[in-house]
mmCIF file with all atom_site columns, C-alpha atoms in Angstrom:
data_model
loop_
_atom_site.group_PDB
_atom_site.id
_atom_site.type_symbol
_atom_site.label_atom_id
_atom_site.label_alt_id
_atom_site.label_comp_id
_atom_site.label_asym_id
_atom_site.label_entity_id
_atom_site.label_seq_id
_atom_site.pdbx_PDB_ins_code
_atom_site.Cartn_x
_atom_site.Cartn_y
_atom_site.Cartn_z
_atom_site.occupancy
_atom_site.B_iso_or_equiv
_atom_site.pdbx_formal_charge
_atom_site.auth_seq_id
_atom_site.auth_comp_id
_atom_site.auth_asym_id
_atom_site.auth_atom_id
_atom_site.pdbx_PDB_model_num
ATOM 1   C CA . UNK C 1 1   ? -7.139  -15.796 -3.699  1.00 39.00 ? 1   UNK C CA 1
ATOM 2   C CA . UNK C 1 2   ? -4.487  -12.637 -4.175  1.00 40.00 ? 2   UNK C CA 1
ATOM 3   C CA . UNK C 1 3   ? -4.551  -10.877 -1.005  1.00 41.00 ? 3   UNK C CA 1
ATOM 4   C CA . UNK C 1 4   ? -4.581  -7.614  -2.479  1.00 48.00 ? 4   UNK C CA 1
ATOM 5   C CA . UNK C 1 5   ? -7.716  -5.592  -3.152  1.00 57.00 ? 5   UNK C CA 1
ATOM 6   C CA . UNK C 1 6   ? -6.350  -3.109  -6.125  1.00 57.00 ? 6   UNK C CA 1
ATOM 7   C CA . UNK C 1 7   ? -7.127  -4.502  -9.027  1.00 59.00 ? 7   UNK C CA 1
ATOM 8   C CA . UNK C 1 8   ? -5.839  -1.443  -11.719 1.00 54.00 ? 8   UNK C CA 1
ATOM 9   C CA . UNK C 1 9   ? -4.832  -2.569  -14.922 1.00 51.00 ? 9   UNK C CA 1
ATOM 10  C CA . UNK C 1 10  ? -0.320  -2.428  -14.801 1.00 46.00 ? 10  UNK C CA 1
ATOM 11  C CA . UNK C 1 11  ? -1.539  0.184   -17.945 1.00 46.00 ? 11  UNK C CA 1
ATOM 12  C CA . UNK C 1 12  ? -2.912  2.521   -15.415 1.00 64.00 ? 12  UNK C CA 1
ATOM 13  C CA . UNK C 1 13  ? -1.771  6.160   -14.917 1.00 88.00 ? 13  UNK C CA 1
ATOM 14  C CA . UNK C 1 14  ? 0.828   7.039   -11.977 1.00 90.00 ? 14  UNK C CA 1
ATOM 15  C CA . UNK C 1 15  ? -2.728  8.966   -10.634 1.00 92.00 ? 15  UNK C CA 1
ATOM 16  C CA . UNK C 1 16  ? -4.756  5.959   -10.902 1.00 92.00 ? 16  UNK C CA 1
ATOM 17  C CA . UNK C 1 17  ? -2.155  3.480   -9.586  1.00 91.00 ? 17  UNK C CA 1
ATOM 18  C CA . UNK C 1 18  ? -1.802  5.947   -6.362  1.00 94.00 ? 18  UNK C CA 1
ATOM 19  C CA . UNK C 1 19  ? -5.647  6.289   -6.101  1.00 94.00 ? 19  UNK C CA 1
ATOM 20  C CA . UNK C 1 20  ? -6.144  2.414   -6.035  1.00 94.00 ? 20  UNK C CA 1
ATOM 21  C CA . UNK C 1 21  ? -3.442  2.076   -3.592  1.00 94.00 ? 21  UNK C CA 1
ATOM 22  C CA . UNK C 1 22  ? -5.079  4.823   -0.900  1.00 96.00 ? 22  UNK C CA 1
ATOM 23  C CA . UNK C 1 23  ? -8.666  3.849   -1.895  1.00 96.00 ? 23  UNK C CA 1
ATOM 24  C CA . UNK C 1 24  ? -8.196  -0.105  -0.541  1.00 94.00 ? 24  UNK C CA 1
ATOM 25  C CA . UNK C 1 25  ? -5.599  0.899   2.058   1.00 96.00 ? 25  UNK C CA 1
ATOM 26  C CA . UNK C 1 26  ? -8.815  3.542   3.253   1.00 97.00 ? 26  UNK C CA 1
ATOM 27  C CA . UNK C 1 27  ? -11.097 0.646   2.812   1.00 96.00 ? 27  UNK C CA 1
ATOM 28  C CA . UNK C 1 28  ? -9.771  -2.094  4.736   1.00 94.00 ? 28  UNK C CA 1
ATOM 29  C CA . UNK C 1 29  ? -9.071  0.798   7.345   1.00 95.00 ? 29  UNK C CA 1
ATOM 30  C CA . UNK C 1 30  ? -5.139  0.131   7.299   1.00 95.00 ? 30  UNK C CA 1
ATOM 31  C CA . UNK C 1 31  ? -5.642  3.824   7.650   1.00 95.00 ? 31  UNK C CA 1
ATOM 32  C CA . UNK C 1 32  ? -7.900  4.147   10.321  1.00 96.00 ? 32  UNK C CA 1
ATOM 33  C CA . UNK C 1 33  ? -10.665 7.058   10.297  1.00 96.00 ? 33  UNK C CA 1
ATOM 34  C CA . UNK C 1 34  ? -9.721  10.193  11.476  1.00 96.00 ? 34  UNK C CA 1
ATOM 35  C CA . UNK C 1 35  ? -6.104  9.857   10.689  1.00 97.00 ? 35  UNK C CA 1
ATOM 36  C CA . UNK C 1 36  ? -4.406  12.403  9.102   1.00 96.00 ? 36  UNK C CA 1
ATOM 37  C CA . UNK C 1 37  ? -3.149  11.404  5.053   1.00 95.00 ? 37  UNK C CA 1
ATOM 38  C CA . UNK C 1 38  ? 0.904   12.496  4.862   1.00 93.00 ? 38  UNK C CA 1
ATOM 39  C CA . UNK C 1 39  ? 1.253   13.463  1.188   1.00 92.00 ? 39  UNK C CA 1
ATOM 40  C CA . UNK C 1 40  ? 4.835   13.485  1.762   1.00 93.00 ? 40  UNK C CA 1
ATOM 41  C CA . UNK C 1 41  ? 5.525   9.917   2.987   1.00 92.00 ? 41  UNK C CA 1
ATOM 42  C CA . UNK C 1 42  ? 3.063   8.986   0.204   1.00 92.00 ? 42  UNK C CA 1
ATOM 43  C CA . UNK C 1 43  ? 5.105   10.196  -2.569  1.00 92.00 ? 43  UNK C CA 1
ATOM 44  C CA . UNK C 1 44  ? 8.056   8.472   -0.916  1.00 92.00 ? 44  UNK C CA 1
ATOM 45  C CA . UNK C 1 45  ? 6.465   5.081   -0.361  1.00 92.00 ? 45  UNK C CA 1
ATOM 46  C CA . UNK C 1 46  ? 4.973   5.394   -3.847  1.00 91.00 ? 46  UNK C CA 1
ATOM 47  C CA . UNK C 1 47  ? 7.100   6.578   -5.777  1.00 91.00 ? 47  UNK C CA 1
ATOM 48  C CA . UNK C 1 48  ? 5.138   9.280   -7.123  1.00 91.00 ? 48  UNK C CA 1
ATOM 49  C CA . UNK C 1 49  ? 5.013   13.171  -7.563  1.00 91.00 ? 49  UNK C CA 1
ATOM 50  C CA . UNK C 1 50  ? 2.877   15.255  -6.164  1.00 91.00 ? 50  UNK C CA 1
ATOM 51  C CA . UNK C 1 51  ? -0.177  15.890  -8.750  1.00 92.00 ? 51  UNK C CA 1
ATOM 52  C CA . UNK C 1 52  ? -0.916  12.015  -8.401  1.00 93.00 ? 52  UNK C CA 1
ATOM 53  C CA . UNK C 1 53  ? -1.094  12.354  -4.894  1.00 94.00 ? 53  UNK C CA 1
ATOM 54  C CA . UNK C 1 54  ? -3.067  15.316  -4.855  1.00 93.00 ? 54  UNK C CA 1
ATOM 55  C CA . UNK C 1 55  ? -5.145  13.648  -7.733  1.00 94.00 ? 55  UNK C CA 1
ATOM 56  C CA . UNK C 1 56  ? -6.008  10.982  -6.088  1.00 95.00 ? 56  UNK C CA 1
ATOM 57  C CA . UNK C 1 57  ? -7.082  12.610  -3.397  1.00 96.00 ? 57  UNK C CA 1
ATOM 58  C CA . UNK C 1 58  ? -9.321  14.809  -5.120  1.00 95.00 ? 58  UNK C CA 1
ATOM 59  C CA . UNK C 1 59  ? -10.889 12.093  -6.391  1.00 95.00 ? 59  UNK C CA 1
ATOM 60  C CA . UNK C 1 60  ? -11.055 10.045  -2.933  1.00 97.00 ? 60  UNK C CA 1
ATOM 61  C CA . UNK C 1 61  ? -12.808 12.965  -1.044  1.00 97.00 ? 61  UNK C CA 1
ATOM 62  C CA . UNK C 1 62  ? -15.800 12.719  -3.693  1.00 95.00 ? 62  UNK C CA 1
ATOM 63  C CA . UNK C 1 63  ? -15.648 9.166   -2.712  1.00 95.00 ? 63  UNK C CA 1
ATOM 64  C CA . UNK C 1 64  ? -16.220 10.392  0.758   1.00 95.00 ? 64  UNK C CA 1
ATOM 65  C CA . UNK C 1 65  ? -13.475 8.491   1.709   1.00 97.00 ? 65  UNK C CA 1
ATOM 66  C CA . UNK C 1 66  ? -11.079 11.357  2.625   1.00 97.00 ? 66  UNK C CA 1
ATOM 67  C CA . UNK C 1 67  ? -12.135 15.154  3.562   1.00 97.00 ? 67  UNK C CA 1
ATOM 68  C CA . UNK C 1 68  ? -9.897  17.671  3.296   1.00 95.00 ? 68  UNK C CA 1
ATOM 69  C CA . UNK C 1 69  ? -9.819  20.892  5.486   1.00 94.00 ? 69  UNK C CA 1
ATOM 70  C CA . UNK C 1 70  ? -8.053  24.525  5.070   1.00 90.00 ? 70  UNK C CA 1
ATOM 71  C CA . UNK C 1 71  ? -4.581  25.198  6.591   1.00 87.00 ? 71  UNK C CA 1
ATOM 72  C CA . UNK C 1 72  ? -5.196  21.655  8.201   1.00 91.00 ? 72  UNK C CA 1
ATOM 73  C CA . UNK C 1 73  ? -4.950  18.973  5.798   1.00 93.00 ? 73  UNK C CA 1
ATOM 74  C CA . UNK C 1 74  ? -6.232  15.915  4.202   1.00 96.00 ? 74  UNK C CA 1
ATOM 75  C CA . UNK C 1 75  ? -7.594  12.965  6.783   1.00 97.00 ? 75  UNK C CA 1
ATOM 76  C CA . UNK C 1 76  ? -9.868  9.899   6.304   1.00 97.00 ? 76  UNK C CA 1
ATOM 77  C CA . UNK C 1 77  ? -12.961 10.373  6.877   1.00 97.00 ? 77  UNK C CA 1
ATOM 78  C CA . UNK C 1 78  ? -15.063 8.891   10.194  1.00 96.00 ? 78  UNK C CA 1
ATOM 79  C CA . UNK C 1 79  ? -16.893 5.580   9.682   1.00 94.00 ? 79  UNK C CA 1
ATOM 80  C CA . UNK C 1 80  ? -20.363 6.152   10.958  1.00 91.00 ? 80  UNK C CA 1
ATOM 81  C CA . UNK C 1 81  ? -22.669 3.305   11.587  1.00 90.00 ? 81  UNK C CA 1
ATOM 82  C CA . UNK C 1 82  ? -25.809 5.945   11.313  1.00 90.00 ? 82  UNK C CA 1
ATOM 83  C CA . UNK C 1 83  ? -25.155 5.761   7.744   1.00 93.00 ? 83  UNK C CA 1
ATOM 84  C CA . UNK C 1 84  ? -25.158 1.983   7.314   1.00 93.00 ? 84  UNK C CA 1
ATOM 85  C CA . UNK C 1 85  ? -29.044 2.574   6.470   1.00 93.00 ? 85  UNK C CA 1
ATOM 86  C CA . UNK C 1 86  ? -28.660 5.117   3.682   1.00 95.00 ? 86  UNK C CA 1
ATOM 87  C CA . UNK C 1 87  ? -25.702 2.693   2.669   1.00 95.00 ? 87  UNK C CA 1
ATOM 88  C CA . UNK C 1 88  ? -27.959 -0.006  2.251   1.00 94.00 ? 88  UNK C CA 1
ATOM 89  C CA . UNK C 1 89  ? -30.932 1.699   0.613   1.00 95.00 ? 89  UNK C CA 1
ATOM 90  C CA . UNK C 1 90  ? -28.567 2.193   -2.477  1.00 96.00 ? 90  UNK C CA 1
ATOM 91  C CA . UNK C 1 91  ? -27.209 -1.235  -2.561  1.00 96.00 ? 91  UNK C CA 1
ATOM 92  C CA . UNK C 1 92  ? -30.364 -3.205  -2.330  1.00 96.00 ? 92  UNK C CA 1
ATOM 93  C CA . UNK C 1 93  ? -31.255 -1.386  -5.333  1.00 96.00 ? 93  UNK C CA 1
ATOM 94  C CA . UNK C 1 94  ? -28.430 -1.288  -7.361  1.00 97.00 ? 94  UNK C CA 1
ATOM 95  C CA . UNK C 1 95  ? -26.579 -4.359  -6.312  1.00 97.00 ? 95  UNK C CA 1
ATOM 96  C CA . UNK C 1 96  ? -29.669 -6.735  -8.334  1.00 98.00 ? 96  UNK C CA 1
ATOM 97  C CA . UNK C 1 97  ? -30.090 -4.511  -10.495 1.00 97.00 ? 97  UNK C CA 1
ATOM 98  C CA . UNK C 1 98  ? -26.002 -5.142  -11.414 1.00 97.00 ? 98  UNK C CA 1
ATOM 99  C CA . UNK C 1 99  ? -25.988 -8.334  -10.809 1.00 98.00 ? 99  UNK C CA 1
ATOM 100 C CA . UNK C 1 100 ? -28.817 -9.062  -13.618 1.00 98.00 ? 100 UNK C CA 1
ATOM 101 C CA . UNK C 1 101 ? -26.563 -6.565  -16.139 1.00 98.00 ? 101 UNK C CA 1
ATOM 102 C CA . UNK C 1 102 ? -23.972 -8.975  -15.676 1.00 98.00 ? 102 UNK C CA 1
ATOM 103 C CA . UNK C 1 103 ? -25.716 -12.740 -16.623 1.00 98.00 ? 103 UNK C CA 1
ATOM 104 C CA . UNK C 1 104 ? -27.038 -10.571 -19.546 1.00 98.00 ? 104 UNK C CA 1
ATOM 105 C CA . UNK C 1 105 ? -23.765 -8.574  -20.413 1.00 98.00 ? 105 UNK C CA 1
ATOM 106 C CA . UNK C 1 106 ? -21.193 -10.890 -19.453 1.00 98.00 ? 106 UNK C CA 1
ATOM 107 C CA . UNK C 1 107 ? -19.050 -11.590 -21.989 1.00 98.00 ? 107 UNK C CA 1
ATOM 108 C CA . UNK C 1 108 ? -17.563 -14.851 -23.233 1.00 98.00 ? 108 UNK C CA 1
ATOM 109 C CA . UNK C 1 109 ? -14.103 -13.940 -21.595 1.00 98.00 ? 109 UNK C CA 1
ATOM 110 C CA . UNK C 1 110 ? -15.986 -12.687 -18.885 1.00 98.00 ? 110 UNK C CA 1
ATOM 111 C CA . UNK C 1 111 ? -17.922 -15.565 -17.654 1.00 98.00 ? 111 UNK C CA 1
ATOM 112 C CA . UNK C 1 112 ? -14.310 -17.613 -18.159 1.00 97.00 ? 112 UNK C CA 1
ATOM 113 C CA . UNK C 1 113 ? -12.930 -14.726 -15.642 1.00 96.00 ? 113 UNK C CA 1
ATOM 114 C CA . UNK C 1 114 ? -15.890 -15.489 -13.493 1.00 97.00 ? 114 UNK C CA 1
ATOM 115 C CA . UNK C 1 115 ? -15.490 -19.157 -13.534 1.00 96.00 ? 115 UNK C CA 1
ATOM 116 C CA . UNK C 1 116 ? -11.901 -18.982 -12.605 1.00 94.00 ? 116 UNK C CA 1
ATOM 117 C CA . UNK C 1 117 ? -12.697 -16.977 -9.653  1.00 93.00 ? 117 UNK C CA 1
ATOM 118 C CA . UNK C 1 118 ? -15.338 -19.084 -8.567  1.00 92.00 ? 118 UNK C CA 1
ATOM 119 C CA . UNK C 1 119 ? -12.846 -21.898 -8.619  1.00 90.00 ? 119 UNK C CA 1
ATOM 120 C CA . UNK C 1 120 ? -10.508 -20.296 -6.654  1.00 85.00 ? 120 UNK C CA 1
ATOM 121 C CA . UNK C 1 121 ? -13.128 -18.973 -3.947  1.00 82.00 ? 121 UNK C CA 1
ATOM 122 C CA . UNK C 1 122 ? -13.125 -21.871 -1.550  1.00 68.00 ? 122 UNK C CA 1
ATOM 123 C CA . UNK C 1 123 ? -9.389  -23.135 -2.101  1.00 68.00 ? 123 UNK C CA 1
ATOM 124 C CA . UNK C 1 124 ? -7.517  -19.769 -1.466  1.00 59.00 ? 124 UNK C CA 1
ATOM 125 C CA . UNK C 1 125 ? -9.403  -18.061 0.802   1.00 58.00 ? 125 UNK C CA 1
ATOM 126 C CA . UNK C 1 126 ? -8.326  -18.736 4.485   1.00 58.00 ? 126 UNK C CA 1
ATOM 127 C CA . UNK C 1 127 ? -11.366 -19.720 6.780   1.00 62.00 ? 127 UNK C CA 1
ATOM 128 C CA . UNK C 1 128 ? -10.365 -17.987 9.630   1.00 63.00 ? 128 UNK C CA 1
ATOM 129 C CA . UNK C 1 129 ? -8.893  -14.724 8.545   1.00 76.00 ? 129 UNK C CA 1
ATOM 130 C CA . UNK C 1 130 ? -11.691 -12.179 8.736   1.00 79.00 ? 130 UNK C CA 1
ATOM 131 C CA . UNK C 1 131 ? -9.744  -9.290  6.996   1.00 83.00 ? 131 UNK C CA 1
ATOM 132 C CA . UNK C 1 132 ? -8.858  -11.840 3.635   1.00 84.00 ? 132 UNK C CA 1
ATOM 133 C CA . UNK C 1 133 ? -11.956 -13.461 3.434   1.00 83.00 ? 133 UNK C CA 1
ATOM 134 C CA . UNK C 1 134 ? -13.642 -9.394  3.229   1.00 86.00 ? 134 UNK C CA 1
ATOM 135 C CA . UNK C 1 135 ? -10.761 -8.814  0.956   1.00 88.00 ? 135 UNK C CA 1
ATOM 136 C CA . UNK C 1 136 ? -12.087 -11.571 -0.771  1.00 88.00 ? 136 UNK C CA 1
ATOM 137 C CA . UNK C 1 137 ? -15.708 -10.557 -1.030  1.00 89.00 ? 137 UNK C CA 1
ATOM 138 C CA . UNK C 1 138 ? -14.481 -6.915  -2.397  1.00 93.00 ? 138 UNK C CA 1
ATOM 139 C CA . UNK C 1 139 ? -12.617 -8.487  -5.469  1.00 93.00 ? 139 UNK C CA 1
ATOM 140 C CA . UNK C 1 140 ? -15.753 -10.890 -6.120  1.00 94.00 ? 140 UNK C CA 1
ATOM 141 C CA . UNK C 1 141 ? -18.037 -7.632  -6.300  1.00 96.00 ? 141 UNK C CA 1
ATOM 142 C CA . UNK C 1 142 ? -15.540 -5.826  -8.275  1.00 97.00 ? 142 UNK C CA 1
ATOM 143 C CA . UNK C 1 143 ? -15.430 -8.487  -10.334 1.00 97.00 ? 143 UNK C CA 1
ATOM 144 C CA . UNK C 1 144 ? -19.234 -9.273  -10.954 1.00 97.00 ? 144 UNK C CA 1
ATOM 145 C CA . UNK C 1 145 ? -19.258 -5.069  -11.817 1.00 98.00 ? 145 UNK C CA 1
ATOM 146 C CA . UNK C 1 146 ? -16.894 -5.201  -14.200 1.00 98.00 ? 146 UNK C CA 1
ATOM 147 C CA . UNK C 1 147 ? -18.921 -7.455  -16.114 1.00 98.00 ? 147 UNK C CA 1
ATOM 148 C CA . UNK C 1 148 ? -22.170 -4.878  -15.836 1.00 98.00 ? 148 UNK C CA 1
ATOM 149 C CA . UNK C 1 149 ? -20.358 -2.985  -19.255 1.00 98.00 ? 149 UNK C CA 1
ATOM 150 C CA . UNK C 1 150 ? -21.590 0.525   -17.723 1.00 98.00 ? 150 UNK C CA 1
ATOM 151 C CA . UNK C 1 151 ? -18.640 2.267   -16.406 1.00 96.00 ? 151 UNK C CA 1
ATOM 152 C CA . UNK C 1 152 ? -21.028 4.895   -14.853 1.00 97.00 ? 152 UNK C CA 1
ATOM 153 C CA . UNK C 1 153 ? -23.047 2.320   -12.759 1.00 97.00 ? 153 UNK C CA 1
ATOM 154 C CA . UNK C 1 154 ? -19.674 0.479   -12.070 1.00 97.00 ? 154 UNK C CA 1
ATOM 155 C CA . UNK C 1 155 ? -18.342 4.012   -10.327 1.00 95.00 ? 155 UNK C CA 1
ATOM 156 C CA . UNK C 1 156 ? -21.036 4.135   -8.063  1.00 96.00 ? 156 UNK C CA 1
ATOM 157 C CA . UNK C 1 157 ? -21.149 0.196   -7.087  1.00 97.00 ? 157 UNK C CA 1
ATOM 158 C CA . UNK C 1 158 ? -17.300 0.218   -6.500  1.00 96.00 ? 158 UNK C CA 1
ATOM 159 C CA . UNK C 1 159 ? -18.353 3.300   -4.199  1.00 96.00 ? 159 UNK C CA 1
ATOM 160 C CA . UNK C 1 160 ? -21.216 2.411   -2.206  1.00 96.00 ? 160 UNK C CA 1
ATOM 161 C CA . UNK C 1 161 ? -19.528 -1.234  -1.753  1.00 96.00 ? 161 UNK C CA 1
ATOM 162 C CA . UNK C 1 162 ? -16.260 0.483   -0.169  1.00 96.00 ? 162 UNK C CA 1
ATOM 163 C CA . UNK C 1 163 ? -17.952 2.438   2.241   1.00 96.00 ? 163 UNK C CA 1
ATOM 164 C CA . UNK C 1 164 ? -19.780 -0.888  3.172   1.00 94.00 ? 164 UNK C CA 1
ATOM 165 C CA . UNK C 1 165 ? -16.676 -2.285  3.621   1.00 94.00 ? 165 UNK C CA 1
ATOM 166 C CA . UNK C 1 166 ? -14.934 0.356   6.128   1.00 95.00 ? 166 UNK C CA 1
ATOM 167 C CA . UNK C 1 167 ? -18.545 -0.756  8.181   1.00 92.00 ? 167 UNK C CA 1
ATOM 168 C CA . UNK C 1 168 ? -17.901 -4.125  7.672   1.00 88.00 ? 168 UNK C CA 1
ATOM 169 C CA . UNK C 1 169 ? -14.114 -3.601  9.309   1.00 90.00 ? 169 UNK C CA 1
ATOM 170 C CA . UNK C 1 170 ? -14.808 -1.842  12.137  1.00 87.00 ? 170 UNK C CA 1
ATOM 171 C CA . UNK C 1 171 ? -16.703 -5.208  13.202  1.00 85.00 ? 171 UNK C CA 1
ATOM 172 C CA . UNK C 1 172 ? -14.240 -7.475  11.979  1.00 79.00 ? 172 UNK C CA 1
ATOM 173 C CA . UNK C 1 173 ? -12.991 -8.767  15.008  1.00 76.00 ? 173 UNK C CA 1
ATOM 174 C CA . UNK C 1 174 ? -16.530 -9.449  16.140  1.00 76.00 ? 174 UNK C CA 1
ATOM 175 C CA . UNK C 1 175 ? -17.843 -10.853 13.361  1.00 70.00 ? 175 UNK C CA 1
ATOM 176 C CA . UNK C 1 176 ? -18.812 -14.990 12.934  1.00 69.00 ? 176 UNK C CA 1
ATOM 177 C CA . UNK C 1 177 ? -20.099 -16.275 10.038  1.00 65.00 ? 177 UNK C CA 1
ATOM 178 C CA . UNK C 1 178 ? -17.748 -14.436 8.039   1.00 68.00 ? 178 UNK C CA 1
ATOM 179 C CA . UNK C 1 179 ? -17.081 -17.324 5.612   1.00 68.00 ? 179 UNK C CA 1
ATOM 180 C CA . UNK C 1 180 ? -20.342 -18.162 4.862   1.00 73.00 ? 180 UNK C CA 1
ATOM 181 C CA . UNK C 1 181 ? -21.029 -14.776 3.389   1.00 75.00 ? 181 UNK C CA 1
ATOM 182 C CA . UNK C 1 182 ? -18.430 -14.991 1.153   1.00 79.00 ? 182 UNK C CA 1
ATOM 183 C CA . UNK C 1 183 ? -19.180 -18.669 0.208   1.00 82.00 ? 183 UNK C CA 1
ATOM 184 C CA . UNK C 1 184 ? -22.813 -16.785 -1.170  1.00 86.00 ? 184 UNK C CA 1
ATOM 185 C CA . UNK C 1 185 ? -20.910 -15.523 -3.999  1.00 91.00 ? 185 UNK C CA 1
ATOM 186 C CA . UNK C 1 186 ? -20.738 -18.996 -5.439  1.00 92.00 ? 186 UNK C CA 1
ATOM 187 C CA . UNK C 1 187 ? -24.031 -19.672 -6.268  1.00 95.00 ? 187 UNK C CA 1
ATOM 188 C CA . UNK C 1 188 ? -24.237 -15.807 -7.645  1.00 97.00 ? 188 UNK C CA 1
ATOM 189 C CA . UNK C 1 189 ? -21.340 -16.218 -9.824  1.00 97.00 ? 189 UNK C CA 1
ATOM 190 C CA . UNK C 1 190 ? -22.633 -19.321 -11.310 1.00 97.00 ? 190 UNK C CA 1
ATOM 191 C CA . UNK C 1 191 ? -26.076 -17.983 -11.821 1.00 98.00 ? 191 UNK C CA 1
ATOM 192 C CA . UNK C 1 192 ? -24.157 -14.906 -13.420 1.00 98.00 ? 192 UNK C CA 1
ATOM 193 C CA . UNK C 1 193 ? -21.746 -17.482 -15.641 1.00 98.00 ? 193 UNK C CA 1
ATOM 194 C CA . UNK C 1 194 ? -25.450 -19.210 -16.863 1.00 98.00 ? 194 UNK C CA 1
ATOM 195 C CA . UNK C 1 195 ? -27.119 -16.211 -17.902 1.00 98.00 ? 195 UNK C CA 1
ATOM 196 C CA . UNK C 1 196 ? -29.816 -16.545 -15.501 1.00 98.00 ? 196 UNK C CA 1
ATOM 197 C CA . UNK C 1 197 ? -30.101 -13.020 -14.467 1.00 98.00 ? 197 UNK C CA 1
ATOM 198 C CA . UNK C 1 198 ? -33.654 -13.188 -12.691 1.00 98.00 ? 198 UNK C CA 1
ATOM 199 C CA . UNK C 1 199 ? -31.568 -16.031 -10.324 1.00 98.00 ? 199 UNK C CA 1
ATOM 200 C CA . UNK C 1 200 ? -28.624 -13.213 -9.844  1.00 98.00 ? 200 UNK C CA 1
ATOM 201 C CA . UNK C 1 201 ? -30.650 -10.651 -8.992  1.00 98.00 ? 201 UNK C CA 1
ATOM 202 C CA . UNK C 1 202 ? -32.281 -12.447 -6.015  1.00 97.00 ? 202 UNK C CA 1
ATOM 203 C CA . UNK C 1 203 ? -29.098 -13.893 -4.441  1.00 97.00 ? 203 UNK C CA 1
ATOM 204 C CA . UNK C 1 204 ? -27.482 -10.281 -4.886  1.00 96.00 ? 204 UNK C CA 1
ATOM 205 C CA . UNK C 1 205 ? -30.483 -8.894  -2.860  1.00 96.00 ? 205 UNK C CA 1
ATOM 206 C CA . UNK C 1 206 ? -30.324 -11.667 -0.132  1.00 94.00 ? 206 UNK C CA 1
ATOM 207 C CA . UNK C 1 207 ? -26.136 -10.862 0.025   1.00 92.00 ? 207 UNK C CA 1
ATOM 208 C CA . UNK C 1 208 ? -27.006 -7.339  0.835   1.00 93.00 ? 208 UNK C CA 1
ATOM 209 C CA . UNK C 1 209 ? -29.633 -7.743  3.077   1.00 93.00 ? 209 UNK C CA 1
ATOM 210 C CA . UNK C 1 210 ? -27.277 -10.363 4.964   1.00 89.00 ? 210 UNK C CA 1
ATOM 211 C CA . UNK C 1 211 ? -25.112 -7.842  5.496   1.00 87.00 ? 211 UNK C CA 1
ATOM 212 C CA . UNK C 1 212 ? -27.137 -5.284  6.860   1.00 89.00 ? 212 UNK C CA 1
ATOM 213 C CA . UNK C 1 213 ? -28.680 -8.196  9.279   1.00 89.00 ? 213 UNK C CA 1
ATOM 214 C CA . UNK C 1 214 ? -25.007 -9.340  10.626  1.00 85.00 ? 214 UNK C CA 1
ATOM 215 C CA . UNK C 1 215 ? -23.556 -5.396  11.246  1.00 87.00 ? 215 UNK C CA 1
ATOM 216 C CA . UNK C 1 216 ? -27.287 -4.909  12.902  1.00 88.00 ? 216 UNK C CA 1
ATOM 217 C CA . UNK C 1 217 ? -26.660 -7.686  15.146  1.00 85.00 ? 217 UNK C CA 1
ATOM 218 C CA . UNK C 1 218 ? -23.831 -6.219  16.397  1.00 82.00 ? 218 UNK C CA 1
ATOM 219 C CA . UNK C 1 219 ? -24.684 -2.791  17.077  1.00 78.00 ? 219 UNK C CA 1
#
């Protein structure tokens, strides 16, 4: 599968296409928490202005993703494994709940998209690389929420997942089984693909509470 997490349209807004960029670079904790955000190299490196940058930020900060403080600056925000329990109280309620919407919703193009991916899950995703096989799992969810047709529910998935994610890499290099929890996505996508949303919404509850039981093992 593409390596890359962002997955904006090529249609996107200079603001949007610097906001995906930050957001996944945040996520997979290429920059690491704490770490100061250099608007400056930013604009360089993306070849943007200054109101996308500061746009993007803005909108990364409500993400809780960034925080921004007076006369100091802009810096990723802390990844605290106290939260992975709030985290998780949202997920194993929406992520069903989302995963049902989508074997209902799914449209024809959509379930072809869905298909494809499937396909491609166990071929092009290397076993043993930890950080691509979560890269992985973030464009499968992204994927299955795009499908839910409710861009409103689809904000707050795509958020709640991320900050699962920045838990998930700080226990990357610990982490076995790694591949097997993405492999689960197979069986959800095809239950998705069939229309049998009673079938997606268990195996998206059993995902979520996987995950919560690996990072738990760890602490």
């Amino acid at each position: 599968m593409n390596a890359r997490v962002n997955d904006e349209p090529a249609s996107a807004t200079l603001t949007e296409q610097a906001y995906a960029v930050l957001r996944d670079r945040l996520v997979m904790l290429e920059i690491r928490p704490g770490e100061p955000i250099n608007e400056e190299r930013l604009r360089t490196e993306l070849g943007v202005g200054r109101t996308p940058i500061r746009e993007a930020l803005k909108r990364l900060e409500q993400e809780r993703l960034v925080v921004a403080f007076p006369r100091r600056g802009t810096f990723a925000t802390d990844v605290n494994i106290s939260d992975l329990s709030h985290i998780s109280e949202v997920r194993r309620t929406l992520e069903p709940l989302a995963a049902a919407a989508a074997a209902e919703r799914a449209t024809a193009e959509d379930r072809a998209s869905l298909t494809d991916l499937r396909s491609r899950l166990d071929t092009a995703t290397p076993r043993g690389d930890n950080t691509e096989l979560l890269r992985a799992d973030v464009g499968v969810h992204r994927a299955i929420y795009r499908c839910v047709h409710n861009p409103f529910l689809e904000d707050t998935l795509v958020s709640y997942d991320n900050l699962a994610t920045r838990i998930w890499c700080l226990f990357l290099p610990r982490l076995s089984g790694m591949a097997g929890h993405v492999d689960e996505h197979v069986p959800l996508l095809t239950a998705i693909v069939e229309g049998d949303a009673e079938k997606a919404s268990e195996l998206s509850a059993e995902h979520v509470i996987g995950f919560e039981r690996a990072i738990r093992a760890l602490i």
